[in-house]
Every structure is written in structure tokens, then in C-alpha cells.
Coordinates of C-alpha atoms in Angstrom, one line a residue:
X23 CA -10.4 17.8 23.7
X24 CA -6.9 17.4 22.8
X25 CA -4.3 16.3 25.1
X26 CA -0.7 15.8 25.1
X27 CA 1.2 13.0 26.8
X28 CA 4.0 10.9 26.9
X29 CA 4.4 7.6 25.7
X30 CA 4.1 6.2 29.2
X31 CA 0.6 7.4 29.7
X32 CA -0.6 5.4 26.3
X33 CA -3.3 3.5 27.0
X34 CA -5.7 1.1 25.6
X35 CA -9.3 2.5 24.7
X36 CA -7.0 6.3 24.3
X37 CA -7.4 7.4 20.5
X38 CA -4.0 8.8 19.6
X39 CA -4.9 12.2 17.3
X40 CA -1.4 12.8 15.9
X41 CA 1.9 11.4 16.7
X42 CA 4.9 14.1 18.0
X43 CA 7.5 13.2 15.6
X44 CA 8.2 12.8 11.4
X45 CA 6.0 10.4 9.1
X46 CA 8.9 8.4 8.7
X47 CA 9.2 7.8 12.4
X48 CA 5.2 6.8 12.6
X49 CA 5.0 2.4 12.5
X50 CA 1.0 2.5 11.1
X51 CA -0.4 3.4 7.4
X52 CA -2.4 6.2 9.4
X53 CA -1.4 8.8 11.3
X54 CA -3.9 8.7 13.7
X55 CA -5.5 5.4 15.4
X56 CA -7.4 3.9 17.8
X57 CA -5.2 2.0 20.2
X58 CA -7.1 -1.5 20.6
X59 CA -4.5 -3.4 22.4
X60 CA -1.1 -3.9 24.2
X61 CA 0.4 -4.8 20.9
X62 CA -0.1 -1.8 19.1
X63 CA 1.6 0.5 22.1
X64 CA 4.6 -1.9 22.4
X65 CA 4.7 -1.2 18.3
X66 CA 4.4 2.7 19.1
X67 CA 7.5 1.9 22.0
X68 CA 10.1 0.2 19.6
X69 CA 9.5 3.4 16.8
X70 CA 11.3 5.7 19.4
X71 CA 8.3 7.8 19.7
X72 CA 8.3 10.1 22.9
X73 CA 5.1 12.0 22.8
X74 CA 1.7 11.8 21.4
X75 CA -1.4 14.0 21.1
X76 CA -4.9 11.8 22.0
X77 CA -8.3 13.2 21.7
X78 CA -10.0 12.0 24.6
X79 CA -13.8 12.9 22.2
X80 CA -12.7 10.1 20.6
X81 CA -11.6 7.7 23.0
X82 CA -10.4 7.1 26.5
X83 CA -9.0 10.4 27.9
X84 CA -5.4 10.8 30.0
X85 CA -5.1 9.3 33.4
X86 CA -2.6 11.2 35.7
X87 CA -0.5 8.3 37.7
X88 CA 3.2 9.2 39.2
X89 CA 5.9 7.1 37.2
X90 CA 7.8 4.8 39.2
X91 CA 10.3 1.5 38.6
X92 CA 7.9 0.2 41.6
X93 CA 5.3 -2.0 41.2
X94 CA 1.8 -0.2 40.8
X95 CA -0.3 0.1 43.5
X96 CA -3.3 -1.9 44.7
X97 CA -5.3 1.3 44.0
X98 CA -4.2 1.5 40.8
X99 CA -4.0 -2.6 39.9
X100 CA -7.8 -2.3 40.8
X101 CA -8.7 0.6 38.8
X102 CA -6.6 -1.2 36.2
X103 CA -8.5 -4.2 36.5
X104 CA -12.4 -2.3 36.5
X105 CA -11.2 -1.0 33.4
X106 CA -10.9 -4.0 31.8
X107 CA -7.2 -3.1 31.0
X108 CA -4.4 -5.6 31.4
X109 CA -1.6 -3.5 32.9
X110 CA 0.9 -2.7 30.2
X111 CA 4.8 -2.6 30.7
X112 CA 5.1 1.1 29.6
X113 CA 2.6 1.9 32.6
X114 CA 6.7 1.9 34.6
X115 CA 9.1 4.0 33.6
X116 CA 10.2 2.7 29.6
X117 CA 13.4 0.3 30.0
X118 CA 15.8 -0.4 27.8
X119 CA 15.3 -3.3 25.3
X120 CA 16.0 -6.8 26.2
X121 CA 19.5 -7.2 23.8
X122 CA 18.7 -9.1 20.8
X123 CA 14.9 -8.5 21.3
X124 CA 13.6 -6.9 18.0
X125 CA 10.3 -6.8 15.5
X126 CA 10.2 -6.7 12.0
X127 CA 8.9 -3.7 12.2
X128 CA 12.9 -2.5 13.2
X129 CA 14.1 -5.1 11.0
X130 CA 12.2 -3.1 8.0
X131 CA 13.7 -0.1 9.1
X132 CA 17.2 -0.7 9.5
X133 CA 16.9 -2.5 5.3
X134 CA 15.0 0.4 4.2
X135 CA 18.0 2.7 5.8
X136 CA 20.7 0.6 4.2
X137 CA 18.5 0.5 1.0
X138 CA 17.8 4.4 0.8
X139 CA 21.9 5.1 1.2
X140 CA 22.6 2.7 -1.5
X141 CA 20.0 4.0 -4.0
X142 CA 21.1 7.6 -3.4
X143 CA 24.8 6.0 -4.3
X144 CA 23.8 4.8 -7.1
X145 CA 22.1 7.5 -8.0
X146 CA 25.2 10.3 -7.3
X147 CA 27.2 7.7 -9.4
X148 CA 24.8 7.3 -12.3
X149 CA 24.7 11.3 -12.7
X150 CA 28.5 11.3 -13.1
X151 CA 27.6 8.6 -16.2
X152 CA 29.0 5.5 -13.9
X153 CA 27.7 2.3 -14.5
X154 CA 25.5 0.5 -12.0
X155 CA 27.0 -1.5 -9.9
X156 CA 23.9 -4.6 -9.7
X157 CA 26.2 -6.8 -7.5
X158 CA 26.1 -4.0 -4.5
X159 CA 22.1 -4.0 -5.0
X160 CA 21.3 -7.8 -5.0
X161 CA 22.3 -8.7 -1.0
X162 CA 19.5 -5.5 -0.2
X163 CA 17.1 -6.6 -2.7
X164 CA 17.4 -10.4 -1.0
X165 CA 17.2 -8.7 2.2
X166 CA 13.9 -7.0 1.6
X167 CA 12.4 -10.1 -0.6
X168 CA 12.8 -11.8 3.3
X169 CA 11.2 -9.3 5.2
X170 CA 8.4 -9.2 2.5
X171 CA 7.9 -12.9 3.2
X172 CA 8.1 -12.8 6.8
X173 CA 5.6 -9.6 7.1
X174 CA 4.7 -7.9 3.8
X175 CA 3.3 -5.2 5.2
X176 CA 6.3 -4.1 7.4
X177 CA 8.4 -3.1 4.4
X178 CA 5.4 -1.7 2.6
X179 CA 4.4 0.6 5.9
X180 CA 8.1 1.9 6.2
X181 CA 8.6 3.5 2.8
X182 CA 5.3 4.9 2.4
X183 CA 6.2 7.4 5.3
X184 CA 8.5 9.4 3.4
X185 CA 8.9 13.1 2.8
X186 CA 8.9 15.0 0.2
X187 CA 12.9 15.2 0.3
X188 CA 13.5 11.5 0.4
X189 CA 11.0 10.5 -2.6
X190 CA 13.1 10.1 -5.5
X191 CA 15.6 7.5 -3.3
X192 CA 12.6 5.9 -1.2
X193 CA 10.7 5.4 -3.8
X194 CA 12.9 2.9 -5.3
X195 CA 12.8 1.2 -2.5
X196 CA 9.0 0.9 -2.0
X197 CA 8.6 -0.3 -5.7
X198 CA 10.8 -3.0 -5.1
X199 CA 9.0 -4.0 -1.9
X200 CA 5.4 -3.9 -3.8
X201 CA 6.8 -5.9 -6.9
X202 CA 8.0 -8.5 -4.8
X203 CA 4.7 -8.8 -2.8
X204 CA 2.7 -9.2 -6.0
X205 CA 5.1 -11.2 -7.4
X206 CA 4.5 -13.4 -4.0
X207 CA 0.7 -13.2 -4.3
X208 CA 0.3 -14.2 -8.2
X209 CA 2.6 -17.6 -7.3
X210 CA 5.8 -16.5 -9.0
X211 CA 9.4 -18.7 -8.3
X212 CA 11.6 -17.3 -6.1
X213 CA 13.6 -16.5 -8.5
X214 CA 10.7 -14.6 -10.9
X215 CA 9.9 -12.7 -7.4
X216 CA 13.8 -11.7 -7.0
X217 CA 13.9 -10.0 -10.6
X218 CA 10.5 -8.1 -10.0
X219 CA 12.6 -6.6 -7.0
X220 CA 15.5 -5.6 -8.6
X221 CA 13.7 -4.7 -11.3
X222 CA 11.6 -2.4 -8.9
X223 CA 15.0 -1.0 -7.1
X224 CA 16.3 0.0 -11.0
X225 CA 13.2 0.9 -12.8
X226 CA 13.7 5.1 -12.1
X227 CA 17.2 4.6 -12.5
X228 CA 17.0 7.2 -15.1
X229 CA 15.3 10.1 -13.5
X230 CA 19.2 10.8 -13.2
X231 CA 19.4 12.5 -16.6
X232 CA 16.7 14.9 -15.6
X233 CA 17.3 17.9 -13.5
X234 CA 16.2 17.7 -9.7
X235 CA 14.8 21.1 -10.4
X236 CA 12.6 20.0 -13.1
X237 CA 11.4 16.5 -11.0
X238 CA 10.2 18.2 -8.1
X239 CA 8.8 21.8 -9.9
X240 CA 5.6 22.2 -7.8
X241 CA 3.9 23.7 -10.7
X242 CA 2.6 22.3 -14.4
X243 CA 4.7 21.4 -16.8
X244 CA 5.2 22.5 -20.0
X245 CA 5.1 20.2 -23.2
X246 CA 8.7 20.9 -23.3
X247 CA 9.3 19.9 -19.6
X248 CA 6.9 17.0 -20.0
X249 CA 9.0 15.4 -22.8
X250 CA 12.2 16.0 -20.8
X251 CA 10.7 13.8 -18.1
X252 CA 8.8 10.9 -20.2
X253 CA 12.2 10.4 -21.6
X254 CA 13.8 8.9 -18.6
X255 CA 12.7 5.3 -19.2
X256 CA 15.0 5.3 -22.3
X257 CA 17.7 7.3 -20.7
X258 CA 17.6 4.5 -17.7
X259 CA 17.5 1.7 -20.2
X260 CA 20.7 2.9 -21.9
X261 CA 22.3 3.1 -18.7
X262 CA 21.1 0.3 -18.0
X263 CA 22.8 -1.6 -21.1
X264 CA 26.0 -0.2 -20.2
X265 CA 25.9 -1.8 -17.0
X266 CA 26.9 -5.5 -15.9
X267 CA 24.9 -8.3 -14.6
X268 CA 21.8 -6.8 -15.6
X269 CA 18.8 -8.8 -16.5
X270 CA 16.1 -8.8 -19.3
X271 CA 13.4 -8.2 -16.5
X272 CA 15.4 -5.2 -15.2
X273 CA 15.8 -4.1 -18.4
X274 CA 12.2 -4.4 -19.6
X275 CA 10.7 -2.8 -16.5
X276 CA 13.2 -0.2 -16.8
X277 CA 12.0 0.9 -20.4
X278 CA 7.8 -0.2 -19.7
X279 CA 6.8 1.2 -16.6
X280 CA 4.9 3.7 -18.0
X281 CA 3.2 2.1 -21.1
X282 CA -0.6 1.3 -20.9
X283 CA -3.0 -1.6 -21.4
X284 CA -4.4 0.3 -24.2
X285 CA -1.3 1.8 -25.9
X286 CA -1.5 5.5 -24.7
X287 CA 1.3 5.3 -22.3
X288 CA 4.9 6.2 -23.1
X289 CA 7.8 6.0 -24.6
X290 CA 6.4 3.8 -27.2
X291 CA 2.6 3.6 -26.9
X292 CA 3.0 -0.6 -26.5
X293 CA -0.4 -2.1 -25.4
X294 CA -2.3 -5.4 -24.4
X295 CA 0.4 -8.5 -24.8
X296 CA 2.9 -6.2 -26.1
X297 CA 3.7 -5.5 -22.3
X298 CA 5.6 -8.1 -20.2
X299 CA 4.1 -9.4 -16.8
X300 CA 6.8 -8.1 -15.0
X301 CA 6.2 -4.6 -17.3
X302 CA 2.8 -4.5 -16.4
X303 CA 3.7 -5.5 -12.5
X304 CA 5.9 -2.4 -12.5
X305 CA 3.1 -0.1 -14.0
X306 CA 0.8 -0.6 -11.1
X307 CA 3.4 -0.3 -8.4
X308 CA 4.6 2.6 -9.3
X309 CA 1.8 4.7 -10.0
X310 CA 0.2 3.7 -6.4
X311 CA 3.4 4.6 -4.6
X312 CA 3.7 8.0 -6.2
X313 CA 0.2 8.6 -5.4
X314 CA 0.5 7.6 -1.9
X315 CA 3.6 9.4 -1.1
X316 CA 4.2 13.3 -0.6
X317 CA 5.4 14.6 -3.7
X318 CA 6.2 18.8 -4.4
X319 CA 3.2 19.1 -6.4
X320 CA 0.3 16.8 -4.4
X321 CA -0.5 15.8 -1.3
X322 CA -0.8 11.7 -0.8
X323 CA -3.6 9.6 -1.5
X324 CA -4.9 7.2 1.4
X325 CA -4.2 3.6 0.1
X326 CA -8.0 3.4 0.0
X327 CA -8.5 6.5 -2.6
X328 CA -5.6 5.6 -4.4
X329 CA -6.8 2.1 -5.3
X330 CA -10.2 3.3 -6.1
X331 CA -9.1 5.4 -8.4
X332 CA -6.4 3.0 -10.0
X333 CA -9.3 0.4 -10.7
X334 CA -11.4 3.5 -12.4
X335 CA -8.5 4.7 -14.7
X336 CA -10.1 2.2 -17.5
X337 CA -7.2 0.6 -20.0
X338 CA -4.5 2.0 -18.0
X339 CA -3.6 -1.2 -16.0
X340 CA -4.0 -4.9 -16.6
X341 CA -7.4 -5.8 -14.7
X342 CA -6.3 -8.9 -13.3
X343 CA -2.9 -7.7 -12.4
X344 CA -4.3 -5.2 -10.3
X345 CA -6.8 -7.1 -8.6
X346 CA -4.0 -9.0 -7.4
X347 CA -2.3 -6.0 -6.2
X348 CA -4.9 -5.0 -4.2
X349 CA -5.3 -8.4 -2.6
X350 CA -1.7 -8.3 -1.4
X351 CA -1.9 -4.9 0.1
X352 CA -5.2 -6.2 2.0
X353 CA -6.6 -2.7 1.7
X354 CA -9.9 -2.8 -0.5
X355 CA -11.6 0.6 -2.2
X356 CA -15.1 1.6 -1.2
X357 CA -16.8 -0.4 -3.6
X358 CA -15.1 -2.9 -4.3
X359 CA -16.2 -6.8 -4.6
X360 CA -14.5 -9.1 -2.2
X361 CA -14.5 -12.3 -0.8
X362 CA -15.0 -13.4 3.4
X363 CA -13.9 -16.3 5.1
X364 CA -17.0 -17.4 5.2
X365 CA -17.3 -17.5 1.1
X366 CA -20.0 -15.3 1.0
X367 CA -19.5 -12.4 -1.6
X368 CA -19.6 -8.7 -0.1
X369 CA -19.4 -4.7 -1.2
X370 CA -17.2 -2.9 0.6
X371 CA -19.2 0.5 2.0
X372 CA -16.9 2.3 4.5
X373 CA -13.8 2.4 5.4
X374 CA -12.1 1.9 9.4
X375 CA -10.1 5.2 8.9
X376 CA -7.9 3.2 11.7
X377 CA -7.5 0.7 9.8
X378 CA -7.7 0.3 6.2
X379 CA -7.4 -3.4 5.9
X380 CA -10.8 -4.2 7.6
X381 CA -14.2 -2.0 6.1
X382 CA -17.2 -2.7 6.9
X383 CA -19.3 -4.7 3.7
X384 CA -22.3 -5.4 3.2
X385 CA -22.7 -9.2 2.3
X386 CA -25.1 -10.4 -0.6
X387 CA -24.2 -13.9 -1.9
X388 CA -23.5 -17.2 -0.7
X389 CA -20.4 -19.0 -3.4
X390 CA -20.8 -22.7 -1.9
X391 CA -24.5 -22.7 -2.1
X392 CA -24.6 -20.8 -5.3
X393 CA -27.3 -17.9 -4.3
X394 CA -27.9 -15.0 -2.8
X395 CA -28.3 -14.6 1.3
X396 CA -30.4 -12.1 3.3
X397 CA -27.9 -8.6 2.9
X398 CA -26.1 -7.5 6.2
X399 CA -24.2 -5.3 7.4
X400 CA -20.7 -7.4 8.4
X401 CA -17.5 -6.1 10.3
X402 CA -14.3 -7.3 9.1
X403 CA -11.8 -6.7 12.0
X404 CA -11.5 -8.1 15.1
X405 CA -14.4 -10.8 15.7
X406 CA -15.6 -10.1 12.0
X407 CA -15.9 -11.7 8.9
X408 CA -12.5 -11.2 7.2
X409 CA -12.0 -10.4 3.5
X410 CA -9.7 -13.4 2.0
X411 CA -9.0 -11.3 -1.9
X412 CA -10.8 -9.1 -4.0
X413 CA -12.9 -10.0 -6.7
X414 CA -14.3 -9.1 -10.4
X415 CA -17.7 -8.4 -10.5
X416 CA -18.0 -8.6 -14.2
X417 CA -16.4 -12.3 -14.3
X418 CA -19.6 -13.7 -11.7
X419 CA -22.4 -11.3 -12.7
X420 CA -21.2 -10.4 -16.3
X421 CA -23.3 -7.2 -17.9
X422 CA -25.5 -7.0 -14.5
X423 CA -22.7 -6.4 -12.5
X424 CA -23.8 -2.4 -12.2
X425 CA -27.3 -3.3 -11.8
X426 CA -26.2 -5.8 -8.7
X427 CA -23.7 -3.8 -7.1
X428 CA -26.7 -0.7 -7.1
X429 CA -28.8 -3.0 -5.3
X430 CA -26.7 -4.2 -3.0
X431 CA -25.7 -0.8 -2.1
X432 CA -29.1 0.2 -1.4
X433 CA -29.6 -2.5 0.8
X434 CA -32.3 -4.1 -2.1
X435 CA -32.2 -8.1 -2.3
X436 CA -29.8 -8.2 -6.1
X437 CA -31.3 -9.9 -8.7
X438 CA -28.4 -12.7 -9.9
X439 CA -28.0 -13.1 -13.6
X440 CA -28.2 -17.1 -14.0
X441 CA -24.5 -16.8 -14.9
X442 CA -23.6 -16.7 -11.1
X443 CA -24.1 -20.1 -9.5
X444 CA -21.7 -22.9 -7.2
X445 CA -19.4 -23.0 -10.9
X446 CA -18.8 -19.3 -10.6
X447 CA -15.3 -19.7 -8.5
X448 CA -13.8 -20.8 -12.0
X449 CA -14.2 -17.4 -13.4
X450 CA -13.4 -15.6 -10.7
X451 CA -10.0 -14.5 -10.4
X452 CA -9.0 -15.8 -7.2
X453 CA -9.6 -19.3 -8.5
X454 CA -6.1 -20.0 -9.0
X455 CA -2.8 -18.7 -7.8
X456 CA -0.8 -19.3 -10.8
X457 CA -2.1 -17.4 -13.9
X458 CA 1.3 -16.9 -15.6

């Protein structure tokens, strides 16, 4: 059944169905959870959040207790304590927050506010054919390349809660936060990882030239309409050029972001090593965002769906790159081959829809001893086995790859081509963090 309750009733164990408020408001890739611990109710406290909706089918159902600045009761310290619960701080009456007190959960929001009123500047001014200003973009682009490194997730979480109204501006946002963390995650320089973020901030710059109208048209477009919009990567690029301070990687994602591994992307059809890094970098970041965001046409993707699919759109993105990608985001497809702590080798089979970054997999081969292990079932939250990067399944088991992943998924003992043995680390790509 569902209930209704205010934050102050929020428990641990309670499974929170919805939350009262807008996406944008909501501090969790899902919007509805399990709550596990205190941490992830303080989270819910500092988003402003006033009311929730639990489903007590699902979890622990309300508890009716008067609200008081007093200390609890014995009574209800002991019921507290049979439950296994730790009593929270929001169990009282919410206080105000200690001064100077905040997350970087409130530090991502605050940059992604100031970063969504300067894009939509820059956008107003780049319809009236102004230049862009880079200078007024590079302190917000440094501010976000810091919260990626303190918590890339924060940044990441933030800007994929956007509404349909906010897209075009957010969106530019979001794409600079993912280029950064992949620029983080494939060992570029500091500097390298600065240009993939303003590079990321720029590279729809010229969705200006097209008409709102046309952009968010619910419908299909005509060949007509279609060409108007594939031609914003050049109009952006010539904007671009007219513009000071800048640079070649700006520039290049700007005009690339929509080419293709195997030539069939626009506006020029480049392919293969034709593309930049940073060009193929920008390809993968933007596609997932737009298919994980609310656009006029679609409903989003869950980061789980979206990646699955990304990784079966064959010659659309770099391989490697997007293995990569995926590793940063820590969210693996149904599937997919990755890697636990322990170095055994594992299939993801279902996904926590709590929690995207820890399925369940189904473990199969042992790396260090070079050979295959009795297949299990293995958890990767809490107490698990946790997933350290994705991996290629053609680079350790070549043609058999298929024939091994079928196995596994039927819960049948594989059988391992000879190419897999203690050596195969050095084609894997996780082997080394610098590839370019």
C-alpha cells in the first residue's frame, strides 16, 4: 500500500515509491529507492525535499510518533533499538543546517545553476550572431572539472534530472561533466581533461541557428527538417571561428560530434582515425545524455538501457572509448563483461533497479590463476564482490566470446578458448590507463 509522509517519518528499511517534488529536485539516478541507511535520508534532507510517497509492500511501512525538539522516549529508543535502527536526526523536528555545513551533492547544484544561466546567455547572445564570450565559460568549466574529481557522480546525477524545458541549456552542461569524467578515467593531463570540458559546454553551440520550434517538434522529421538540424555542427563551428580564445579541441568537437566510427555520421561522413579522441569522446557523451534525458519526442532511457544499447549500435562508437565510458559512470548493461575486486571475470544478469551501479553477475573465470571457477551467483553492493571496469569479451575469448557468454548465462561451466590464460590482462582493455 502506498503511503504518504513527511520527510521526518523517513526511515531506514521504508522503500520510498516516488518523491513529492520535480526530477530536478530528486539527489539519486532513480526515482524510487530502497533507503539502506542514515546516509541516504540525510542526502534526501539537504535536496529540500518535504514529502515522499513509500510503499510499505516493498519495505518497512510508516510508524506514527508525535514530533518533538525533545529527546525521544525510552519507549520509543527501545523500539528504535529492537529494530535494529540507529535513531536518525530527522526522527526531531528538521533544524536548520549547521552554517558552513554542505555536500557536494549542494555543491553540484549550486555549479550546475550558475552553469545553466550562463549557457542560456550564451545561447540568447549567439542567436543575436554575438560572439562567444570563452573567458566567462572557463572559471564554470574549472568549477565543474573539481567537483568531477572530488565526486563524479554528483555532477553527473544533477544534470540528468532535467525537464523537458531545460534540455537544450542542461544539456551542455551534462556533456561537459561526462567528457571530463572520461577524460579522467582514460589518464588524460589536466589540461587534455579541461578542453574535453569546454569542449563539452560548446559543442551544441550551434543548435542556435535552428528554430526552437523545429528542435523540440514532438513528431518526425521531414528530410527537409532533418537537414536543417544535422547542419548545426557547421553553423556552431563558424561561430565558433568567429569567437576568441577558442581552442582546436573546442573547435573539433564542435564540428565531429556526430560523425561515426564507420563513416555514416554527419556533416562529413569522417570515420575510423579520421575522428579525434576528443571527437570521438564527445560522440559517446552526447548520445547517452540525450537518451537519458526527457526530450519532446521520447521518454528517457535508464543509464542501464541506454548503455546497452550504445554498445549494440555496431560502428557507431569507438569500442574502446566506450568501454571506458561505461567504467566511469560505474553503471554496467545486462550483459556486459566485467571485472570484481576479487579478479574473477563475471556477466552481469540483473540489474538493482535501486541502484544501478551494483547488478548482480554471475562469476565464471579466475584472471590470476588463468581458468575458469565453479559459476555463482555474486552480489555487488554492500558486502559483495564489486565490479572494478568493464571488459571486452572478444579481446580474452576472441571468436568464442558468444559461445562463452551463452554458457555462462545458462549457468553451464564455459568452455575457454586456449587464448584466455594468466597473459590475458594484456589484451584486455583495462590493462592500462593511458592508451592515448
Amino acid at each position: 500500500m502506498l503511503h504518504e509522509i513527511s520527510l521526518s517519518q523517513l526511515r531506514v528499511g521504508m522503500f520510498v515509491a516516488s518523491f513529492n517534488c520535480s526530477w530536478f529536485s530528486v539527489p539519486f539516478w532513480r526515482k524510487s529507492l530502497l533507503i539502506n541507511d542514515q546516509a541516504t535520508i540525510e542526502r534526501i534532507a539537504l535536496s529540500g525535499i518535504e514529502t515522499l510517497t513509500i510503499d510499505d509492500s516493498r519495505g518497512v511501512g510508516p510508524t506514527a510518533f508525535v514530533e518533538s525538539t525533545d529527546a525521544p522516549s525510552a519507549a520509543h529508543q527501545a523500539e528504535i533499538v529492537q529494530a535494529g535502527h540507529r535513531e536518525p536526526a530527522l526522527e526531531r523536528r528538521k533544524r536548520p543546517r549547521t552554517p558552513g555545513k554542505i555536500t557536494e551533492l549542494d555543491r553540484a547544484r549550486q555549479t550546475v545553476q550558475r552553469s545553466k544561466a550562463a549557457v542560456i546567455d550564451m545561447f540568447m547572445h549567439a542567436r543575436l550572431g554575438r560572439a562567444v564570450e570563452v573567458a566567462a565559460l572557463e572559471p564554470l568549466v574549472d568549477e565543474i572539472a573539481a567537483s568531477v574529481a572530488r565526486d563524479s557522480t554528483a555532477i553527473i546525477s544533477v544534470t540528468r534530472l532535467k525537464s523537458k524545458n531545460e534540455y537544450t541549456y542542461l544539456h551542455s552542461v551534462a556533456v561537459c561533466a561526462l567528457m571530463m569524467n572520461l577524460a579522467r578515467q582514460i589518464g588524460m593531463t589536466t589540461e587534455e581533461i579541461r578542453q574535453a570540458g569546454l569542449a563539452g559546454m560548446l559543442h551544441d553551440i550551434g543548435k542556435t541557428g535552428i528554430s526552437e520550434a523545429l528542435l523540440e517538434k514532438p513528431g518526425a522529421l521531414s528530410d527537409d527538417e532533418r537537414r536543417a538540424v544535422q547542419s548545426h555542427p557547421e553553423i556552431g563551428h563558424a561561430l565558433l571561428c568567429r569567437s576568441e580564445n577558442v581552442g582546436a579541441v573546442a573547435l573539433d568537437v564542435c564540428l565531429h560530434h556526430h560523425e561515426r566510427i564507420d563513416g555514416r555520421g554527419y556533416p562529413y561522413g569522417f570515420s575510423g582515425d579520421q575522428l579525434s579522441i576528443f571527437a570521438r569522446m564527445g560522440a559517446i557523451c552526447d548520445v547517452y545524455d540525450a537518451v537519458t534525458s526527457v526530450r519532446p519526442y521520447k521518454m528517457p532511457w535508464s543509464p542501464s538501457d541506454a548503455l546497452a544499447r550504445m554498445i549494440a549500435w555496431e560502428g557507431h562508437f569507438d569500442p574502446r572509448l566506450l568501454r571506458a565510458f561505461i567504467t566511469s559512470l560505474g553503471i554496467f548493461p545486462i550483459g556486459g563483461l566485467v571485472r570484481l575486486r576479487s579478479n574473477q571475470l563475471a556477466i552481469v544478469t540483473r540489474e538493482d533497479p535501486d541502484n544501478p551501479t551494483t547488478p548482480l553477475v554471475r562469476a565464471f573465470y579466475d584472471v590470476e590463476r588463468g581458468c575458469t571457477v565453479t559459476i555463482a551467483d555474486v552480489a555487488t553492493g554492500r558486502g559483495g564482490d564489486p565490479i572494478v571496469q568493464g571488459e571486452n569479451g572478444e579481446h580474452w575469448f576472441g571468436d568464442e566470446w558468444p559461445a562463452v557468454a551463452a554458457r555462462v548465462r545458462e549457468a553451464e561451466a564455459p568452455i575457454i578458448p586456449r587464448l584466455a590464460s594468466a597473459t590475458g590482462p594484456s589484451r584486455s582493455f583495462g590493462a592500462s590507463r593511458r592508451l592515448w
